[in-house]
């Protein structure tokens, strides 16, 4: 069923997932990739079911529609009207956070910049430059922004690895596709291309650095340096990459990584122990005591923080619906709802209005807190729940995370959920949040 027919029959547009399911079936895409190694699909073919701009750009693996992710199928633009699909690996896993305390950098005082309220990639890039963080990371001086925005790729070719080790790398030709650069800089030594993100994902789409790299390699003589930037929770994480072979998309490799903070980030185990001593359990989270707030099923706690920060932006002052949140986080609506519910679980979000998530009074207060107070408030809100309180006691004694089986035993004892499969997924989230707590201390 094409998009027009579907809308006429149901009054609703197809989801990205359903649209791709239809495309895979109509054009036998998976079968043709297995037979020929690739499949070319036009924007018009995609448009039969949904707008291409909503169907062909995912900045992280977890954002991919499930039907493509399960089949290990990815998509790349090769012109303004055509894409190539194959079982190629287009994403680069980001390393774990740096060990030790992020380097503190003081931001010069400007009335128009609030370091506690950086809500967009462009704001983050401005702070990176005026604070000197970018110069410090590059070990250079006088780095200035000289270009950004949308532009054409020009024509080039490259190879890219496929998921199967036994498959030959795929050869791809790009002819005047479109790209977008978040930040382009120059100093005496080099030209710098930056991809900036305010949403934390475990990996990123290599295309975001590779296509701009291939374009600017034909335009300049200076060396090109490639920087991937993440900003969330008052911390900048910068990663520098290079391509060992300019014509090999998969030859990307990490050169260095650093973390910088706009505030003092030192938290000790003693800080956590003092917090724990004052904590009081307010709920067991069992089926009779949960006050209709679902138990958490949002694995990445940093993403909860990112959503908190986004809800504090001016354009979301009145809250956001599930579609807006899904679009911002590049998740499907169901997955995005888990993160909205997680914020409500901690008392940071208000979801009392149907299909609307906004900051609670506590959420607004947290955004105004300095780094240390903010993190300890997150932990305090977790400790109000008996599951976390009990697990935190063991963590503070041994500095080790309890096993999945122990977490499930506690959840079963507290009658948190009846389904074993659901309990296991939620226990996995609990463990990931406990890992986040363990990552906070940098001293005794």
PDB file of C-alpha atoms in Angstrom, residues 128-264:
ATOM      1  CA  UNK A 128      34.009  24.994  22.297  1.00  0.00           C
ATOM      2  CA  UNK A 129      35.653  27.841  20.423  1.00  0.00           C
ATOM      3  CA  UNK A 130      35.272  30.785  22.826  1.00  0.00           C
ATOM      4  CA  UNK A 131      36.355  28.694  25.829  1.00  0.00           C
ATOM      5  CA  UNK A 132      39.534  27.562  24.077  1.00  0.00           C
ATOM      6  CA  UNK A 133      38.576  23.888  24.465  1.00  0.00           C
ATOM      7  CA  UNK A 134      38.956  23.227  20.741  1.00  0.00           C
ATOM      8  CA  UNK A 135      42.416  24.850  20.614  1.00  0.00           C
ATOM      9  CA  UNK A 136      43.455  22.892  23.706  1.00  0.00           C
ATOM     10  CA  UNK A 137      42.268  19.607  22.216  1.00  0.00           C
ATOM     11  CA  UNK A 138      43.958  20.284  18.876  1.00  0.00           C
ATOM     12  CA  UNK A 139      47.124  21.555  20.602  1.00  0.00           C
ATOM     13  CA  UNK A 140      46.980  24.543  18.301  1.00  0.00           C
ATOM     14  CA  UNK A 141      46.094  28.241  18.375  1.00  0.00           C
ATOM     15  CA  UNK A 142      43.745  30.746  16.770  1.00  0.00           C
ATOM     16  CA  UNK A 143      41.293  28.181  15.418  1.00  0.00           C
ATOM     17  CA  UNK A 144      38.370  30.001  13.783  1.00  0.00           C
ATOM     18  CA  UNK A 145      35.174  28.744  12.180  1.00  0.00           C
ATOM     19  CA  UNK A 146      35.237  29.326   8.418  1.00  0.00           C
ATOM     20  CA  UNK A 147      32.490  27.134   6.934  1.00  0.00           C
ATOM     21  CA  UNK A 148      29.437  25.048   7.782  1.00  0.00           C
ATOM     22  CA  UNK A 149      26.029  24.033   6.444  1.00  0.00           C
ATOM     23  CA  UNK A 150      24.785  22.122   3.424  1.00  0.00           C
ATOM     24  CA  UNK A 151      26.848  21.613   0.307  1.00  0.00           C
ATOM     25  CA  UNK A 152      27.371  19.145  -2.537  1.00  0.00           C
ATOM     26  CA  UNK A 153      29.802  16.247  -2.204  1.00  0.00           C
ATOM     27  CA  UNK A 154      31.252  16.372  -5.694  1.00  0.00           C
ATOM     28  CA  UNK A 155      32.153  13.038  -7.313  1.00  0.00           C
ATOM     29  CA  UNK A 156      34.269  10.353  -5.656  1.00  0.00           C
ATOM     30  CA  UNK A 157      34.563   6.591  -5.158  1.00  0.00           C
ATOM     31  CA  UNK A 158      35.417   4.455  -2.164  1.00  0.00           C
ATOM     32  CA  UNK A 159      35.254   0.955  -0.710  1.00  0.00           C
ATOM     33  CA  UNK A 160      33.405  -0.038   2.447  1.00  0.00           C
ATOM     34  CA  UNK A 161      33.489  -3.270   4.447  1.00  0.00           C
ATOM     35  CA  UNK A 162      30.507  -5.590   4.699  1.00  0.00           C
ATOM     36  CA  UNK A 163      29.416  -7.359   7.861  1.00  0.00           C
ATOM     37  CA  UNK A 164      30.503 -10.761   6.598  1.00  0.00           C
ATOM     38  CA  UNK A 165      34.271 -11.258   6.816  1.00  0.00           C
ATOM     39  CA  UNK A 166      34.078 -13.488   3.762  1.00  0.00           C
ATOM     40  CA  UNK A 167      32.501 -10.781   1.581  1.00  0.00           C
ATOM     41  CA  UNK A 168      34.586  -8.487  -0.561  1.00  0.00           C
ATOM     42  CA  UNK A 169      34.417  -4.784   0.336  1.00  0.00           C
ATOM     43  CA  UNK A 170      31.747  -2.976  -1.638  1.00  0.00           C
ATOM     44  CA  UNK A 171      32.743  -0.331  -4.189  1.00  0.00           C
ATOM     45  CA  UNK A 172      30.572   2.779  -4.047  1.00  0.00           C
ATOM     46  CA  UNK A 173      30.415   5.759  -6.421  1.00  0.00           C
ATOM     47  CA  UNK A 174      29.020   9.075  -5.186  1.00  0.00           C
ATOM     48  CA  UNK A 175      27.943  11.729  -7.651  1.00  0.00           C
ATOM     49  CA  UNK A 176      26.909  15.137  -6.316  1.00  0.00           C
ATOM     50  CA  UNK A 177      25.077  13.944  -3.225  1.00  0.00           C
ATOM     51  CA  UNK A 178      24.265  16.355  -0.420  1.00  0.00           C
ATOM     52  CA  UNK A 179      26.067  16.678   2.903  1.00  0.00           C
ATOM     53  CA  UNK A 180      25.880  18.913   5.945  1.00  0.00           C
ATOM     54  CA  UNK A 181      28.781  20.080   8.086  1.00  0.00           C
ATOM     55  CA  UNK A 182      28.167  21.194  11.656  1.00  0.00           C
ATOM     56  CA  UNK A 183      31.445  23.063  11.960  1.00  0.00           C
ATOM     57  CA  UNK A 184      34.379  23.754   9.670  1.00  0.00           C
ATOM     58  CA  UNK A 185      37.470  25.473  11.094  1.00  0.00           C
ATOM     59  CA  UNK A 186      40.941  26.562  10.090  1.00  0.00           C
ATOM     60  CA  UNK A 187      44.119  27.514  11.899  1.00  0.00           C
ATOM     61  CA  UNK A 188      47.740  27.919  10.859  1.00  0.00           C
ATOM     62  CA  UNK A 189      48.286  24.169  10.761  1.00  0.00           C
ATOM     63  CA  UNK A 190      45.154  22.516   9.438  1.00  0.00           C
ATOM     64  CA  UNK A 191      41.505  22.546   8.451  1.00  0.00           C
ATOM     65  CA  UNK A 192      39.157  20.915  10.925  1.00  0.00           C
ATOM     66  CA  UNK A 193      35.827  19.255  10.150  1.00  0.00           C
ATOM     67  CA  UNK A 194      33.567  18.701  13.142  1.00  0.00           C
ATOM     68  CA  UNK A 195      30.428  16.651  13.662  1.00  0.00           C
ATOM     69  CA  UNK A 196      28.686  17.769  16.865  1.00  0.00           C
ATOM     70  CA  UNK A 197      26.008  15.922  18.833  1.00  0.00           C
ATOM     71  CA  UNK A 198      23.978  16.817  21.910  1.00  0.00           C
ATOM     72  CA  UNK A 199      22.391  13.348  22.028  1.00  0.00           C
ATOM     73  CA  UNK A 200      24.640  10.576  23.313  1.00  0.00           C
ATOM     74  CA  UNK A 201      24.655   7.372  21.277  1.00  0.00           C
ATOM     75  CA  UNK A 202      27.116   4.475  21.576  1.00  0.00           C
ATOM     76  CA  UNK A 203      28.213   4.828  17.953  1.00  0.00           C
ATOM     77  CA  UNK A 204      28.013   7.285  15.054  1.00  0.00           C
ATOM     78  CA  UNK A 205      27.567   7.262  11.282  1.00  0.00           C
ATOM     79  CA  UNK A 206      31.003   7.462   9.657  1.00  0.00           C
ATOM     80  CA  UNK A 207      29.441   9.196   6.645  1.00  0.00           C
ATOM     81  CA  UNK A 208      29.115  12.366   8.742  1.00  0.00           C
ATOM     82  CA  UNK A 209      32.909  12.721   8.711  1.00  0.00           C
ATOM     83  CA  UNK A 210      33.818  10.811   5.555  1.00  0.00           C
ATOM     84  CA  UNK A 211      31.741  12.662   2.948  1.00  0.00           C
ATOM     85  CA  UNK A 212      32.919  16.127   4.136  1.00  0.00           C
ATOM     86  CA  UNK A 213      36.480  14.798   4.312  1.00  0.00           C
ATOM     87  CA  UNK A 214      36.401  13.620   0.696  1.00  0.00           C
ATOM     88  CA  UNK A 215      34.899  16.928  -0.463  1.00  0.00           C
ATOM     89  CA  UNK A 216      37.391  19.199   1.300  1.00  0.00           C
ATOM     90  CA  UNK A 217      40.364  17.013   0.449  1.00  0.00           C
ATOM     91  CA  UNK A 218      39.938  18.196  -3.145  1.00  0.00           C
ATOM     92  CA  UNK A 219      39.665  21.864  -2.153  1.00  0.00           C
ATOM     93  CA  UNK A 220      42.596  22.547   0.183  1.00  0.00           C
ATOM     94  CA  UNK A 221      46.283  21.787   0.669  1.00  0.00           C
ATOM     95  CA  UNK A 222      46.453  21.839   4.465  1.00  0.00           C
ATOM     96  CA  UNK A 223      46.021  18.604   6.422  1.00  0.00           C
ATOM     97  CA  UNK A 224      42.433  17.853   7.445  1.00  0.00           C
ATOM     98  CA  UNK A 225      41.634  16.924  11.039  1.00  0.00           C
ATOM     99  CA  UNK A 226      38.354  15.212  11.875  1.00  0.00           C
ATOM    100  CA  UNK A 227      36.663  15.801  15.228  1.00  0.00           C
ATOM    101  CA  UNK A 228      33.534  14.177  16.610  1.00  0.00           C
ATOM    102  CA  UNK A 229      32.077  16.115  19.544  1.00  0.00           C
ATOM    103  CA  UNK A 230      29.480  15.119  22.122  1.00  0.00           C
ATOM    104  CA  UNK A 231      28.059  17.515  24.689  1.00  0.00           C
ATOM    105  CA  UNK A 232      25.780  16.494  27.510  1.00  0.00           C
ATOM    106  CA  UNK A 233      25.494  17.011  31.250  1.00  0.00           C
ATOM    107  CA  UNK A 234      28.002  19.907  31.270  1.00  0.00           C
ATOM    108  CA  UNK A 235      30.761  17.755  29.738  1.00  0.00           C
ATOM    109  CA  UNK A 236      32.325  17.889  26.273  1.00  0.00           C
ATOM    110  CA  UNK A 237      33.693  14.638  24.869  1.00  0.00           C
ATOM    111  CA  UNK A 238      35.983  15.130  21.882  1.00  0.00           C
ATOM    112  CA  UNK A 239      37.313  12.379  19.617  1.00  0.00           C
ATOM    113  CA  UNK A 240      39.792  12.856  16.779  1.00  0.00           C
ATOM    114  CA  UNK A 241      39.729  10.406  13.868  1.00  0.00           C
ATOM    115  CA  UNK A 242      41.590   9.854  10.637  1.00  0.00           C
ATOM    116  CA  UNK A 243      41.153   7.672   7.568  1.00  0.00           C
ATOM    117  CA  UNK A 244      44.271   5.551   7.070  1.00  0.00           C
ATOM    118  CA  UNK A 245      43.307   5.162   3.413  1.00  0.00           C
ATOM    119  CA  UNK A 246      41.329   8.129   2.013  1.00  0.00           C
ATOM    120  CA  UNK A 247      39.530   5.842  -0.441  1.00  0.00           C
ATOM    121  CA  UNK A 248      38.507   3.303   2.218  1.00  0.00           C
ATOM    122  CA  UNK A 249      35.457   4.334   4.247  1.00  0.00           C
ATOM    123  CA  UNK A 250      36.167   1.558   6.761  1.00  0.00           C
ATOM    124  CA  UNK A 251      39.768   2.637   7.443  1.00  0.00           C
ATOM    125  CA  UNK A 252      38.626   5.112  10.114  1.00  0.00           C
ATOM    126  CA  UNK A 253      40.657   4.991  13.312  1.00  0.00           C
ATOM    127  CA  UNK A 254      40.662   6.886  16.572  1.00  0.00           C
ATOM    128  CA  UNK A 255      43.689   9.076  17.256  1.00  0.00           C
ATOM    129  CA  UNK A 256      42.781  10.505  20.668  1.00  0.00           C
ATOM    130  CA  UNK A 257      39.967  11.401  22.996  1.00  0.00           C
ATOM    131  CA  UNK A 258      39.605  13.964  25.774  1.00  0.00           C
ATOM    132  CA  UNK A 259      36.901  15.198  28.107  1.00  0.00           C
ATOM    133  CA  UNK A 260      36.395  18.772  29.251  1.00  0.00           C
ATOM    134  CA  UNK A 261      34.027  20.276  31.752  1.00  0.00           C
ATOM    135  CA  UNK A 262      32.717  23.776  32.309  1.00  0.00           C
ATOM    136  CA  UNK A 263      32.632  23.106  36.053  1.00  0.00           C
ATOM    137  CA  UNK A 264      34.460  21.216  38.768  1.00  0.00           C
TER     138      UNK A 264
END
